[in-house]
Every structure is written in C-alpha cells, then in structure tokens.
Coordinates of C-alpha atoms in Angstrom, one line a residue:
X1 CA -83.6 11.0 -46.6
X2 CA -83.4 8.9 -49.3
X3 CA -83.1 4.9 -48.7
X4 CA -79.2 4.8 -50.7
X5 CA -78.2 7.7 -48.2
X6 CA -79.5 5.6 -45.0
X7 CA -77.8 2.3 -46.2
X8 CA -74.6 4.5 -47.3
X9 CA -74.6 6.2 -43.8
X10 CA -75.1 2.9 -41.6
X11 CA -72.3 1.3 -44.2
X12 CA -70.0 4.5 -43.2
X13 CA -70.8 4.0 -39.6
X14 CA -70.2 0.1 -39.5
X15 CA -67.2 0.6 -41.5
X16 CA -66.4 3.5 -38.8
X17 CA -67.3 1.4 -35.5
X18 CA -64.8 -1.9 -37.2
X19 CA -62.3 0.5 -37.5
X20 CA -62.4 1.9 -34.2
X21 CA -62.3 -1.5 -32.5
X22 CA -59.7 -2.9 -34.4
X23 CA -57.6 0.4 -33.6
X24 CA -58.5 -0.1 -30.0
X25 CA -57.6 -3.8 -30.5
X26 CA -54.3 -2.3 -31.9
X27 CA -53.4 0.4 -28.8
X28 CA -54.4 -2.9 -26.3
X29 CA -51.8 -5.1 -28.3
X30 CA -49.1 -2.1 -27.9
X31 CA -50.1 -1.5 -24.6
X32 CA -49.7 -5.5 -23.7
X33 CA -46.0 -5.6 -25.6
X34 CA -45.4 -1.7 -24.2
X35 CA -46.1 -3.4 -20.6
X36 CA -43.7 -7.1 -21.7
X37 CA -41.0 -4.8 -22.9
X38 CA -40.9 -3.0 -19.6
X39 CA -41.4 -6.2 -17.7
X40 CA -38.2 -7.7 -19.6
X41 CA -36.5 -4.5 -19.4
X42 CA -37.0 -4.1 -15.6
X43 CA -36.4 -8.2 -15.3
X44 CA -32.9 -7.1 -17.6
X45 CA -31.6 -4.7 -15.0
X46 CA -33.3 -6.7 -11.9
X47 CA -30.5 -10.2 -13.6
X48 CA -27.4 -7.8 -14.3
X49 CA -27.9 -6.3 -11.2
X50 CA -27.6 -9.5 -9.4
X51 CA -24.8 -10.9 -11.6
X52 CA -22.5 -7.9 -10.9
X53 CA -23.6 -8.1 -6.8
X54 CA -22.3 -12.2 -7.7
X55 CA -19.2 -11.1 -9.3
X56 CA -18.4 -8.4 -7.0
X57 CA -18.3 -11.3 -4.3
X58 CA -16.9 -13.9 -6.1
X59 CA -13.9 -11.5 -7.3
X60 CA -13.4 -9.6 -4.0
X61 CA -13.6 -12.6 -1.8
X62 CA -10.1 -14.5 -3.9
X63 CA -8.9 -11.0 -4.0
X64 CA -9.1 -10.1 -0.4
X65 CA -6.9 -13.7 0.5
X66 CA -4.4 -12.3 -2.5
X67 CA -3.9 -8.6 -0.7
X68 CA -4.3 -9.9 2.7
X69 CA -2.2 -12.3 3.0
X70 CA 0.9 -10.2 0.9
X71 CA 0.6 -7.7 3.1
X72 CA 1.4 -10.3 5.6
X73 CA 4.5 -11.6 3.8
X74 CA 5.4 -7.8 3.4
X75 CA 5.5 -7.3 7.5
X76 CA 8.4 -10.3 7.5
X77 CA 11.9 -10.6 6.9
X78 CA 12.6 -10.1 3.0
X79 CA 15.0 -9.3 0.9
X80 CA 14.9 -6.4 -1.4
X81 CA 13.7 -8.2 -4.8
X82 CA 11.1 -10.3 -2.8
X83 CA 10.0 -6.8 -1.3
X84 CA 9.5 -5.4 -4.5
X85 CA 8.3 -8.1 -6.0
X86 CA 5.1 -8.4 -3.4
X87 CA 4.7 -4.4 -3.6
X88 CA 4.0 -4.9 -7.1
X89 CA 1.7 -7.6 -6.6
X90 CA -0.2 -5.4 -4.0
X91 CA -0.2 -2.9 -5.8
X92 CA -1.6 -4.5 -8.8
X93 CA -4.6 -5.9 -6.6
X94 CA -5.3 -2.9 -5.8
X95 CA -5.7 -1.6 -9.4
X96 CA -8.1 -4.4 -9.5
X97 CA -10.4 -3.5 -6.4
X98 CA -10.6 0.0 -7.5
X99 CA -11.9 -0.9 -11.4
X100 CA -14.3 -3.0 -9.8
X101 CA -15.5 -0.6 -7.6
X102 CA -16.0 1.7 -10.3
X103 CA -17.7 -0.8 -12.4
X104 CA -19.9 -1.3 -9.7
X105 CA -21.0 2.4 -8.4
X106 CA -21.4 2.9 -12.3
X107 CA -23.8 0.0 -12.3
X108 CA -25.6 1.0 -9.1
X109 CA -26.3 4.3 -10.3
X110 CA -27.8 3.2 -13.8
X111 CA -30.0 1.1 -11.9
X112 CA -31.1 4.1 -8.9
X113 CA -29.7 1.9 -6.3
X114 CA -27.4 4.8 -5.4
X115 CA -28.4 6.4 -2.2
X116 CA -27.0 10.0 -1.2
X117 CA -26.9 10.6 3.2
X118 CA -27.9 13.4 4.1
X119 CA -25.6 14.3 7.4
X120 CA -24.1 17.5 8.8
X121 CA -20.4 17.8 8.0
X122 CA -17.6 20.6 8.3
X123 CA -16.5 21.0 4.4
X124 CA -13.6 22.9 4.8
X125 CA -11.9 19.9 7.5
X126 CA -13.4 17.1 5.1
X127 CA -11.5 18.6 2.0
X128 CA -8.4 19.4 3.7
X129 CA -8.4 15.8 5.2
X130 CA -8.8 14.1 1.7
X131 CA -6.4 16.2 -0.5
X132 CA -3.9 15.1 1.9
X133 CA -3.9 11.8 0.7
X134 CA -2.5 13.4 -2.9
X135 CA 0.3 15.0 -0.3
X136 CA 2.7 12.2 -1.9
X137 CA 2.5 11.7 -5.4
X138 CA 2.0 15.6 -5.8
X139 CA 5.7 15.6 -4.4
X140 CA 7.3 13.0 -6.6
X141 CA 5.8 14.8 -9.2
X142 CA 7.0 17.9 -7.9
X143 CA 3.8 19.9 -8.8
X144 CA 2.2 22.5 -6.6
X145 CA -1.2 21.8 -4.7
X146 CA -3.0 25.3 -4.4
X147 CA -6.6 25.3 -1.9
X148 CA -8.7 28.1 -2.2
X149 CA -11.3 28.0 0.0
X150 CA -14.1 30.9 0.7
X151 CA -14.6 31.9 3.8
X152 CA -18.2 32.8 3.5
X153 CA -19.5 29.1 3.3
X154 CA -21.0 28.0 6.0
X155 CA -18.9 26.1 8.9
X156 CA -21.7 23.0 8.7
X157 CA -23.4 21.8 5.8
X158 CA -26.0 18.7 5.5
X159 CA -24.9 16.5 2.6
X160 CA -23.5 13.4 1.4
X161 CA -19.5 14.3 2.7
X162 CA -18.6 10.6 1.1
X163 CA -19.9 11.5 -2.4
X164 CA -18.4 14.2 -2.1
X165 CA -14.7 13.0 -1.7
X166 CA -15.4 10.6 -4.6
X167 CA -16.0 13.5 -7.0
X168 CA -13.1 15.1 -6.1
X169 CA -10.9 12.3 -6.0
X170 CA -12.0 11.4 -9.6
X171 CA -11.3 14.7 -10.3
X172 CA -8.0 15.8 -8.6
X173 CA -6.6 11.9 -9.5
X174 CA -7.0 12.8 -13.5
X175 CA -5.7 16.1 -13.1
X176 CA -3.0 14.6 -11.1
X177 CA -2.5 11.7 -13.7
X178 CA -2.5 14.0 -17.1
X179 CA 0.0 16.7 -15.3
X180 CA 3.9 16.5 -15.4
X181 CA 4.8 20.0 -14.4
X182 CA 3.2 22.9 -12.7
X183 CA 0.4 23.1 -10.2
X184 CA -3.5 22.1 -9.2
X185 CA -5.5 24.2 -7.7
X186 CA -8.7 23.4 -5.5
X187 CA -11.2 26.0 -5.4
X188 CA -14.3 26.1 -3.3
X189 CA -16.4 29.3 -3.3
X190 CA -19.7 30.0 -2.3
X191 CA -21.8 30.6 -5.5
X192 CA -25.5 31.7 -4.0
X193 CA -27.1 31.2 -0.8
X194 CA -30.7 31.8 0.6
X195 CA -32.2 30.9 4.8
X196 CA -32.5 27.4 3.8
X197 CA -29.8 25.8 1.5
X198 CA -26.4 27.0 -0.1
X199 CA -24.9 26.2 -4.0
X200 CA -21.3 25.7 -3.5
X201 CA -18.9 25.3 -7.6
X202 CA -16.1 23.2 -7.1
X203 CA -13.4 23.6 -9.9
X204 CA -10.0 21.9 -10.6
X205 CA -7.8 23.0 -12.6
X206 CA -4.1 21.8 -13.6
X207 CA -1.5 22.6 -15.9
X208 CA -1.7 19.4 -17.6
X209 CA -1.7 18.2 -21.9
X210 CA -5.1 19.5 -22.3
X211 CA -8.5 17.7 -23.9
X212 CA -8.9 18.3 -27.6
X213 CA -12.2 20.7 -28.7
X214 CA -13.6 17.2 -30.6
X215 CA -13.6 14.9 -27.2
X216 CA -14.7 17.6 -24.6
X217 CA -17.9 16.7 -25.2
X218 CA -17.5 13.0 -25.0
X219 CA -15.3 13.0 -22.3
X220 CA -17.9 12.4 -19.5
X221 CA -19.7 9.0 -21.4
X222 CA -18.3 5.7 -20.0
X223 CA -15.2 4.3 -21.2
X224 CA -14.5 7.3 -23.4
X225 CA -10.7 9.0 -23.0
X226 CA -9.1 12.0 -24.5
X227 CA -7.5 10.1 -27.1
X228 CA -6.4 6.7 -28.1
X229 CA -3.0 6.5 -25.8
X230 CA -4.4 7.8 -23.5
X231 CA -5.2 4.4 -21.7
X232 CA -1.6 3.2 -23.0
X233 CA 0.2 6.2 -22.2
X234 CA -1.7 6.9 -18.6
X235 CA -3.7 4.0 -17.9
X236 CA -7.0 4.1 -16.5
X237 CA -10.8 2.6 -17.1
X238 CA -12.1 5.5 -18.4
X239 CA -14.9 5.4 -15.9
X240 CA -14.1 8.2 -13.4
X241 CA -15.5 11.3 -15.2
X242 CA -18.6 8.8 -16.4
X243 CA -18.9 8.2 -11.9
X244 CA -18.6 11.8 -11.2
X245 CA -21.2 13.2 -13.8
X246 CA -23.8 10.5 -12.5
X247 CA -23.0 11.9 -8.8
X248 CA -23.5 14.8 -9.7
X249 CA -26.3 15.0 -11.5
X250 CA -28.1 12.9 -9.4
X251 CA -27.7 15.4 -6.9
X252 CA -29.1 17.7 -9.0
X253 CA -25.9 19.4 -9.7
X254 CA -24.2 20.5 -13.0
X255 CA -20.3 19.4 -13.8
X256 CA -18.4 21.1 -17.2
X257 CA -15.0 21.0 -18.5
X258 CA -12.8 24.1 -19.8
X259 CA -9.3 22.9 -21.8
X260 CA -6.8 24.2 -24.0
X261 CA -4.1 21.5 -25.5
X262 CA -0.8 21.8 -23.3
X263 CA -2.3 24.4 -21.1
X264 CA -4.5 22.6 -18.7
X265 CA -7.9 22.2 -17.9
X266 CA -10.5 23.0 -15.2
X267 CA -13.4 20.5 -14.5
X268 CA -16.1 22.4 -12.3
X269 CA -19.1 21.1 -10.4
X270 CA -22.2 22.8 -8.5
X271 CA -23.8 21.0 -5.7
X272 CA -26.6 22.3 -3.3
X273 CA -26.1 21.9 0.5
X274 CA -28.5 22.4 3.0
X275 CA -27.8 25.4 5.9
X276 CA -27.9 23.7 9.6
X277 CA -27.4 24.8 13.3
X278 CA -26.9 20.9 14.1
X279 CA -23.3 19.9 15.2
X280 CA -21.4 18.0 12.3
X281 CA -20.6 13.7 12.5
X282 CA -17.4 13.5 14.1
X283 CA -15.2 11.5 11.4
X284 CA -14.5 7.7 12.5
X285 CA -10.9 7.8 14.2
X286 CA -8.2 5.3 13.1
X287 CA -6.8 3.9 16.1
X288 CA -2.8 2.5 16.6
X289 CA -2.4 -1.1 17.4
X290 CA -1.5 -0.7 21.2
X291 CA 0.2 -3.5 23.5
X292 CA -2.3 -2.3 26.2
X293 CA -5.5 -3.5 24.5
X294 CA -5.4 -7.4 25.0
X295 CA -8.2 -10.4 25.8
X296 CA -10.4 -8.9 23.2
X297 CA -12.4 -12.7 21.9
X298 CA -13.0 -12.0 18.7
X299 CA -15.7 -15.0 17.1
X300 CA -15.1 -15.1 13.1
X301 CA -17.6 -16.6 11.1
X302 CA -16.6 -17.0 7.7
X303 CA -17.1 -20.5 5.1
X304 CA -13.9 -20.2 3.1
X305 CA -10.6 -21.6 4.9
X306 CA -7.8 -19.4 3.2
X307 CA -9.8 -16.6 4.5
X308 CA -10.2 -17.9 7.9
X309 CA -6.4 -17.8 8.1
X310 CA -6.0 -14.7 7.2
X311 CA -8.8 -13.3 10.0
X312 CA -6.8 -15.9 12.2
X313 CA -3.4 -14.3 11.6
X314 CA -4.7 -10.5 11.3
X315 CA -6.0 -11.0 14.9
X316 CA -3.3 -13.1 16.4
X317 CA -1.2 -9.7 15.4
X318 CA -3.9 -7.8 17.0
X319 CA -2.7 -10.0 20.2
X320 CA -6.9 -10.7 19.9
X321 CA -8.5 -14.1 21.1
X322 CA -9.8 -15.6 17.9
X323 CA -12.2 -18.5 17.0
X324 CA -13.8 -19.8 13.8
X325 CA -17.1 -20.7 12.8
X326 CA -17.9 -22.0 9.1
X327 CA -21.6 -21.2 8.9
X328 CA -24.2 -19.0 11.0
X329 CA -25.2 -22.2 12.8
X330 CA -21.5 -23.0 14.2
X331 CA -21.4 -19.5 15.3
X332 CA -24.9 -20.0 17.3
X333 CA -23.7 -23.3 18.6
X334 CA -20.8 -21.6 19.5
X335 CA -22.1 -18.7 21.3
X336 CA -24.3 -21.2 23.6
X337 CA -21.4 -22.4 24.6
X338 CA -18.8 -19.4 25.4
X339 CA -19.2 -16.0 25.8
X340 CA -17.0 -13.3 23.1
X341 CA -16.4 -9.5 22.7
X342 CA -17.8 -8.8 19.3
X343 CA -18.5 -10.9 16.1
X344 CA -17.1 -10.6 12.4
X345 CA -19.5 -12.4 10.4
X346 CA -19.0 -12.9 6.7
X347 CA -22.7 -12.4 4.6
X348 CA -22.3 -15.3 2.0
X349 CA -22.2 -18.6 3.6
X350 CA -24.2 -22.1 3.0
X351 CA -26.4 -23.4 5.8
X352 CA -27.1 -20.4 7.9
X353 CA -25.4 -17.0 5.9
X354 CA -25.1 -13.9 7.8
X355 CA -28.0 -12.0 7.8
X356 CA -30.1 -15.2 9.2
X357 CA -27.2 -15.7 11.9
X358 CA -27.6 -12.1 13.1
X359 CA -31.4 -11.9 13.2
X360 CA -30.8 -15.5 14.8
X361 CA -28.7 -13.6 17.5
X362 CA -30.6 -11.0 18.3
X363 CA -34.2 -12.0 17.8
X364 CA -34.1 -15.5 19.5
X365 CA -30.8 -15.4 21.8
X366 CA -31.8 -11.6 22.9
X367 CA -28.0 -10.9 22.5
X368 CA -26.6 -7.8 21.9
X369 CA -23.3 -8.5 21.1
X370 CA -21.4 -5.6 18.9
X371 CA -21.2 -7.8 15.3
X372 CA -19.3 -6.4 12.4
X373 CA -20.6 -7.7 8.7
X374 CA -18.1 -8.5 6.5
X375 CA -18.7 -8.1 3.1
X376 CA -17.3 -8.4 -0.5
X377 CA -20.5 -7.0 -1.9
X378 CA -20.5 -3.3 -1.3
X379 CA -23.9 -2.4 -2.9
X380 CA -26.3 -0.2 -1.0
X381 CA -28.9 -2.6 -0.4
X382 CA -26.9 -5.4 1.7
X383 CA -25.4 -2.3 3.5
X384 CA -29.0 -1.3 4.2
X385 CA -30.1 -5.3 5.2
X386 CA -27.5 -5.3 7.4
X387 CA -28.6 -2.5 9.5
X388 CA -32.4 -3.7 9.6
X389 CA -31.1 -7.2 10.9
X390 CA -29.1 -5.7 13.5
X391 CA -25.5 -5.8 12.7
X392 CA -23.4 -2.9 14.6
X393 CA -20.9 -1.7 11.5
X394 CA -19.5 -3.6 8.2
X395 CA -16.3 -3.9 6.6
X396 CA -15.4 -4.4 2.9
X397 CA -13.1 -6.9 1.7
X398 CA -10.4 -6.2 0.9
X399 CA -9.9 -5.6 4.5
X400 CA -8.0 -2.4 5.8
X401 CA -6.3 -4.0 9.0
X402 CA -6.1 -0.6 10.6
X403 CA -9.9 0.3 10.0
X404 CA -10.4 -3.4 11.2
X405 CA -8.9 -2.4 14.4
X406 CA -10.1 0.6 14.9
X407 CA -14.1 -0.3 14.6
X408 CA -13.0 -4.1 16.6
X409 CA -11.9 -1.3 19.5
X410 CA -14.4 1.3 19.5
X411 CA -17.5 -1.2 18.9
X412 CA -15.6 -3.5 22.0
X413 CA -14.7 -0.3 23.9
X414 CA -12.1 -1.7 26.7
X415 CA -11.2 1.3 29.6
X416 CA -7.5 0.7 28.5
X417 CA -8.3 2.6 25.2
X418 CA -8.6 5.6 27.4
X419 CA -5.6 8.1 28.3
X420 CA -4.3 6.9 31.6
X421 CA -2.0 8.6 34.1
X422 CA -1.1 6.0 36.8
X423 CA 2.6 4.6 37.0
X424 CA 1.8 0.9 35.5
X425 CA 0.0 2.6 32.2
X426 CA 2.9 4.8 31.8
X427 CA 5.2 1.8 32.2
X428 CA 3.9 -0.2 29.2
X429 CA 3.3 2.4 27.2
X430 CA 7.3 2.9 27.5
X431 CA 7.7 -1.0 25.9
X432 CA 7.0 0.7 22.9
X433 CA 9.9 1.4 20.5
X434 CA 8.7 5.0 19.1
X435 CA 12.0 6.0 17.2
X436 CA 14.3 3.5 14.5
X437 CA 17.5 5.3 13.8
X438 CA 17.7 2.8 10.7
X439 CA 17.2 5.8 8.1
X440 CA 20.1 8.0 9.9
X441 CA 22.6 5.3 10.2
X442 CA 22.0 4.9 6.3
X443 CA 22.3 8.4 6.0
X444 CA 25.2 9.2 8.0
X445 CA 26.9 5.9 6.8
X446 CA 26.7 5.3 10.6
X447 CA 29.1 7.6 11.5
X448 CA 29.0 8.2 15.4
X449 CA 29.6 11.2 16.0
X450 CA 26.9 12.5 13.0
X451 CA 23.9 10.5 14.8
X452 CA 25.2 12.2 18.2
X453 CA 25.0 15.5 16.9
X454 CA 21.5 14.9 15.0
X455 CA 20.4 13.6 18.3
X456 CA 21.4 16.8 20.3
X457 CA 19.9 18.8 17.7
X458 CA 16.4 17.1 18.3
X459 CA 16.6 17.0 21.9
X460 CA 17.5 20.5 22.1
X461 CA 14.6 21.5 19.7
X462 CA 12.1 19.0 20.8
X463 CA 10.9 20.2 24.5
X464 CA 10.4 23.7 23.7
X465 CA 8.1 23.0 20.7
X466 CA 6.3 20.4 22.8
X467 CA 5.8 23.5 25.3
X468 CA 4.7 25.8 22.5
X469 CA 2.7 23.4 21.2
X470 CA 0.5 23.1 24.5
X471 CA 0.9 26.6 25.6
X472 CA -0.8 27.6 22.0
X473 CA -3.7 25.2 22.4
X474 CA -4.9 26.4 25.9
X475 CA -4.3 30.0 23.9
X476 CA -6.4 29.1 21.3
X477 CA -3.3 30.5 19.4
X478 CA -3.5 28.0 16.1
X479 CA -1.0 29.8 14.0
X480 CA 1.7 29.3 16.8
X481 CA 0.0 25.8 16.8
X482 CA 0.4 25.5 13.2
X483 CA 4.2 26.8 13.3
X484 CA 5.2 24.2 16.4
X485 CA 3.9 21.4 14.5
X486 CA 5.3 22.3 10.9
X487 CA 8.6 22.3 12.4
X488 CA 8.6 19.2 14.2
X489 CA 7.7 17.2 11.3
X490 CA 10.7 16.8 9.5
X491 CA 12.2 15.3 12.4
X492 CA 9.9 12.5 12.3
X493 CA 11.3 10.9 9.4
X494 CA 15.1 11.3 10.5
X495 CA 14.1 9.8 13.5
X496 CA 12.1 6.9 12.3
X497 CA 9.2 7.8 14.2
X498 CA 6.3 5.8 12.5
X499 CA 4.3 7.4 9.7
X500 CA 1.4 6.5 11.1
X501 CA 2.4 9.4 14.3
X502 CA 3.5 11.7 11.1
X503 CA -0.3 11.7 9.8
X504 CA -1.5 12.6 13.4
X505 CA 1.1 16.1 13.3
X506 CA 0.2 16.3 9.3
X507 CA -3.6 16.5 10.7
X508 CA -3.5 18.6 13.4
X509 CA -1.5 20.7 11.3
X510 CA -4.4 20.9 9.4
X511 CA -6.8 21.3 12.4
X512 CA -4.8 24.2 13.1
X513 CA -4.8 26.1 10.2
X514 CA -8.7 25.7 9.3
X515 CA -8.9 26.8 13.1
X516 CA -11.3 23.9 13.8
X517 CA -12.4 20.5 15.5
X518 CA -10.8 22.3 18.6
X519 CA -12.3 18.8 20.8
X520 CA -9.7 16.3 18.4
X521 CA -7.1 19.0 18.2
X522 CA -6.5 18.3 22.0
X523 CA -6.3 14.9 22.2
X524 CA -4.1 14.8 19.1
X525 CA -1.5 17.4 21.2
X526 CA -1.6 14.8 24.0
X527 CA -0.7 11.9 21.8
X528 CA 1.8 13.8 20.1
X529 CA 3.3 14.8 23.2
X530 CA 3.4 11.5 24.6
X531 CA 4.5 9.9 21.2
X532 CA 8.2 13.2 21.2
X533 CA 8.4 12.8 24.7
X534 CA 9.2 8.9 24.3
X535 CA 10.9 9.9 21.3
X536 CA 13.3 11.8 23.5
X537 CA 13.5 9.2 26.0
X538 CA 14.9 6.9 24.2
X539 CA 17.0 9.1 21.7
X540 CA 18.9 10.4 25.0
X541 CA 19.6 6.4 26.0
X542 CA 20.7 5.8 22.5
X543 CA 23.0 8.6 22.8
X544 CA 24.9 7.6 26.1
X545 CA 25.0 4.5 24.8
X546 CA 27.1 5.8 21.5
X547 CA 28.9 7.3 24.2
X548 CA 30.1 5.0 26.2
X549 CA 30.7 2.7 23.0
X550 CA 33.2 5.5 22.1
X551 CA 34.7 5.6 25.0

C-alpha cells in the first residue's frame, strides 16, 4: 500500500470518525430538546389540569349559592311570575353545571385521569332506572320510547354502570333533542360471549332530521355539530358525542353512527363486560324527608358565609341540629368541645382545608365519626384523596338536597329510619298530609259533588289493588304486580299524592316487569301501601267533611 492510499484512507477515516461524533452530538441535542418538549408538554397538561380543577371550584362554589338558595325561594309563597321567573333562573344554572361538567370529564379524559370501576351490576334494572328519567320530555313531545332488551345477557355483569348511564344519556338526550315526531328505540342485545367476559352493542335510534353524509364523520370531534343552526336552532355544547367516543374507546369499545336526512339516525356502541357469580351493588336509595328522624347534629365546616347559610337553612328544613365551622381548625376545636352525628366538610378552605381536618380527625383524635366531603371539584383524584384520608362519602356542589339527606341518614343510621309497627310510630306517621286535592278542585272548578264522586271512585278502587298488590308479591306473580301498580298511578296525580311516592310505584313498576331486585320490590309494596292507605284515610275525612258542609 502505497503512502497516498494510507494518508487518503486515515483522511477518510478521520473525516468518518468527525462525522460520526458530530451526528451523535446531533441525536444527543434531539434527544435533550425530544426530553424538554415532553417535560413542557407534560408540565402543559400537569398547569391546565390544575386551572380547570381551580375553575371548576371557583365556578361551582358561586353557582351552588345561586341554585341553592332559588330553590329555597321556590319552596315559599310566590306568585306565578316570580315562580316562573326563578324556574328559569334554575333552570339556566343548571345549563351551566352540566357544560362544565362536560368540559371537565372532556378534560379528564385527555389527560388519563378518567378512571372506569369495575363493580357487579344488573344491566337490564340500571337501564330501565335511567330511561325513566326521559319518561317526561318524551311525553311533551309526544314521541314513543321503544326498549329492546335480550334476554340472553347475563343477569350480573362487572363494569363501570355510571359510565355507562353517561353514554347513554348523551346519546338518548341528542336523539331526544333532534326528534319532533315519532319514536326512539333502545336496543341491548348480546353480540358474543365466551366463560369469561361478554360484548354487549348498544344502538339508538330515532326518527329525527338526520346527519348530512359530509358531517358524519366529524360528528364525534369536540365542539363539532351537524350543521351551523344546529347550536341556534337546538342548543347544545357540542361536546356530548366528543364524551361518549372517549368513554368508549377508552374502554376499548367501538361507537358509529348510521343517518339518513329526515329519516333518523342510530348511534351504536360495543362494550365488553366481564361474566360474574358475585351479587350486584345494591343502588344508593333516596330517602323522603320524614318528621320521625330528628336530633341529628350535623357539624358544617365550610369558609364561605353565603354558603354557610344555605347548609344552615337546608338542615334547619331537615329539622337537623346544625353548627358552623369556618376552617378545619374550628371544626377540631369544636369537636373537643361537643359531641355531633356526622360532619360535612367542605375541601377548599384557608388555615386547615378538608383533607388535613379529616386526617386530623381520625389520625390524632382516633374519631370515627361518619364525615361527608363536600366538593365543587369533581375530578377523580380529590374523589380518590378523600377516601385515602378517611372521609365516609362526598357530595358535589351543586347540592341535591334529597341525595343530601339520604347519605346524612344512612351514614347517621337512627332506628327510627326503620319500618315500625307500634301505636306511637303509626301516630306520627299519620301527621303527615299524603294527598292535596289542590289539582281536583282546579279541575272540577271545585264543584262538590265532582270531588265526592272522584273520591268514592278511589276509595272503592284503592283497597282491592292494595290487596292485589301484596297478594302478587308473596306469589311472586309480577305481571299481576305490574298490572296493580299501573293502575294505581294515575290516581296519584288527581289526588295530589307527592311525585316523589309516584317514582317509588313508577319503579317498582319497573321492578316488576324486569322480574327483579325481588329484596327492594318488597319494601317498596310496604311503603306504597302505607303511603294509599293514608291516602285513603284522609280522602274518606275529606269526604264527610264535604258532607256535612253540604248539609
């Protein structure tokens, strides 16, 4: 080898070795900005995360005062226009509550904060339960609801039953929104099982103005409707099908739309379940506001005064014992010095804030008082803190005075909650006014002898169905069940016996046809029973009492 070739050679392999460095100094440099843009990405969703958890709090909490506090003013004396006028206003904030709870879940998801249970439920009962709360605007419209349902899923499934409902709702809402006449229809069929897990499609379909072929297959990315009016014409965020696409997927399930202009369209979704012999969750039971459950001391520990009254006046109506505590550190103080039934305790406050108060509680005082978070920022990971710190249930604001109640009661758990049979339970329960003839003396234009006669009707009527009704449960006969209660419920209305008892019949109704949750079936005959027998109690005083007016 000739001494031109060596030095040529070494030259190619210097040149060779520079190069190589300098691209390894290249890939380092792209690795080191790869690594910063990931870094700022991650720091990106890390800030917006926490701005929307802010916001969330900062909107709900003025928001919850707003809705509280009209439904307040709604319970008193009004007159018509100042009724209306505070429905609207309610009903506007909820309008608001519901876009930022979208805006939220849509957020949670982006970021993987969105956590799917994994608990055994009954499908069939859990859809049932939900569509009925379309029951009403399905009627003003005067559409049809059909439910198919097939009969060869299994009876108890493990899966996220919550999710679930919050597909569905999207779902049956738009089709509910974008249809003026003719029917939806619900269909649940089994699509392919093996030992271990089951895929169940879900598809609605209405009769509604239809998607156009050029938006089908934008129609699930946020903030994207069918066409420009759409928004105008039916309102909405545009969010919903964005929300149930993300649920769905991240589930590992597929959704897909069908549609033809003014002839409807059919959204259908697949979703896995796992097969279980385990008994399903019994559903949490919303409780009536009874006269019998008293000297319940409620401590409420919460920094912002206009919500302290509204806690103060939601439990004074409650007939609860209520005190207030600004901070976690009041409430500790406070809890040296008396003794309460169960906590509320608000998560944002200055000096001591929730969580510390609670680990406070039960770490150094060794309590184990029942305590009930309330929050305004619904994202999975405070739900989760509260749990590890040791708080019992949570609440969101805006609060739902019922669910309120109901989790206050069950979490307290006073004996007089139970069914009792002695005289003295029997007389208080009889304070309570169960009928308002208000409705029929409209209707009737209070003509006497009309109310009479629609009073004998339902006392005549009444009895025996209550009889049926009980004879067909210790039968097991649910579609004499199903009959008894379908014809009592019309008399509900006419008799002003409160909605609230209406629901109870509407559900067991339901129980009844599904032929299961046999356990709440009977206690939901007893209440019923004790709700028409009251009913007819006082209907038969009210008729003497026409009578001897008359004569």
């Amino acid at each position: 080898m000739t001494d031109k070739m060596q030095k040529s050679i070494e030259k190619e392999l210097t040149e060779a070795k520079v190069f190589a460095e300098l691209a390894a100094h290249i890939a380092e440099e792209a690795k080191i900005k790869a690594e910063s843009a990931t870094l700022v990405a991650e720091d990106a969703v890390k800030s917006k995360q926490q701005f929307l958890a802010n916001m969330s709090h900062e909107i709900r909490t003025p928001m919850n005062a707003i809705i509280g506090f009209t439904k307040v003013v709604l319970k008193t004396e009004l007159s018509a226009k100042q009724k209306e006028y505070l429905s609207a206003i309610k009903m506007s904030g909820d309008a608001l509550i519901v876009l930022l709870n979208d805006i939220l879940d849509l957020a949670k998801v982006d970021a993987g904060k969105m956590e799917f249970e994994q608990t055994p439920f009954k499908m069939a009962l859990s859809i049932s339960a939900m569509l009925h709360l379309f029951e009403t605007k399905i009627q003003e419209k005067n559409l049809g609801l059909i439910k198919k349902y097939d009969a060869k899923i299994p009876d108890v499934l493990v899966g996220d039953p919550v999710r679930l409902h919050q597909i569905i709702l999207n779902l049956v809402s738009n089709a509910v929104k974008f249809t003026s006449q003719g029917e939806i229809t619900v269909n649940v069929r089994l699509l392919k099982e093996d030992k271990n897990n089951v895929i169940i499609e879900f598809a609605i379909s209405d009769t509604g103005i239809g998607i156009p072929k050029n938006k089908i297959d934008k129609i699930f990315e946020n903030f994207q409707q069918a066409t420009s009016d759409t928004a105008r014409l039916f309102g909405g965020t545009g969010l919903g099908l964005a929300i149930a696409k993300q649920l769905v997927e991240k589930q590992g399930g597929n959704i897909w739309v069908k549609s033809k202009i003014g002839k409807g369209s059919t959204f259908s979704f697949t979703l896995c379940f796992q097969k279980t012999n385990a008994e399903a969750e019994l559903e949490a039971v919303i409780l009536e506001l009874s006269p019998e459950i008293k000297n319940i001391k409620v401590l409420v520990v919460e920094d912002m005064a206009l919500n302290q009254l509204l806690m103060k006046t939601i439990l004074d109506d409650f007939g609860f014992e209520c005190d207030i505590a600004a901070n976690g550190k009041i409430a500790v103080e406070k809890l040296q010095q008396k003794s309460y039934d169960i906590i509320l305790m608000d998560l944002q406050m200055p000096e001591m804030n929730g969580f510390e108060a609670t680990e406070h509680i039960r770490n150094k005082m060794k309590s184990k008082i029942p305590i009930i978070a309330l929050t305004a920022d619904v994202t999975t990971v405070d739900l989760a803190k509260c749990k590890s710190v040791g708080m019992n249930d949570y609440i969101a604001k805006p609060l739902d005075e019922r669910v309120l109640y109901s989790k206050i009661v069950g979490l307290v758990k006073k004996p007089a909650i139970n069914h009792t049979k002695n005289g003295n339970a029997h007389a208080q329960r009889k304070k309570i006014k169960y009928t308002n003839l208000e409705y029929l003396i409209q209707r009737t234009k209070n003509n006497s002898g009309m109310i009479m006669d629609m009073i004998s009707a339902y006392l005549e009527q009444t009895p025996p169905l209550i009889k049926a009704m009980k004879q067909s449960v210790l039968d097991k006969d649910w579609e004499t069940l199903h009959a008894a209660v379908h014809k009592m419920l019309p008399s509900f209305s006419i008799m002003g016996i409160s909605t609230d008892f209406e629901s109870i019949a509407k559900k067991l109704q339901e129980f009844a046809r599904v032929q299961q949750q046999e356990d709440q079936i009977q206690d939901m005959v007893l209440q019923i029973e004790t709700v028409c027998t009251q009913a007819c109690n006082e209907l038969e005083e009210e008729f003497n009492r026409i009578l001897n007016t008359k004569s």
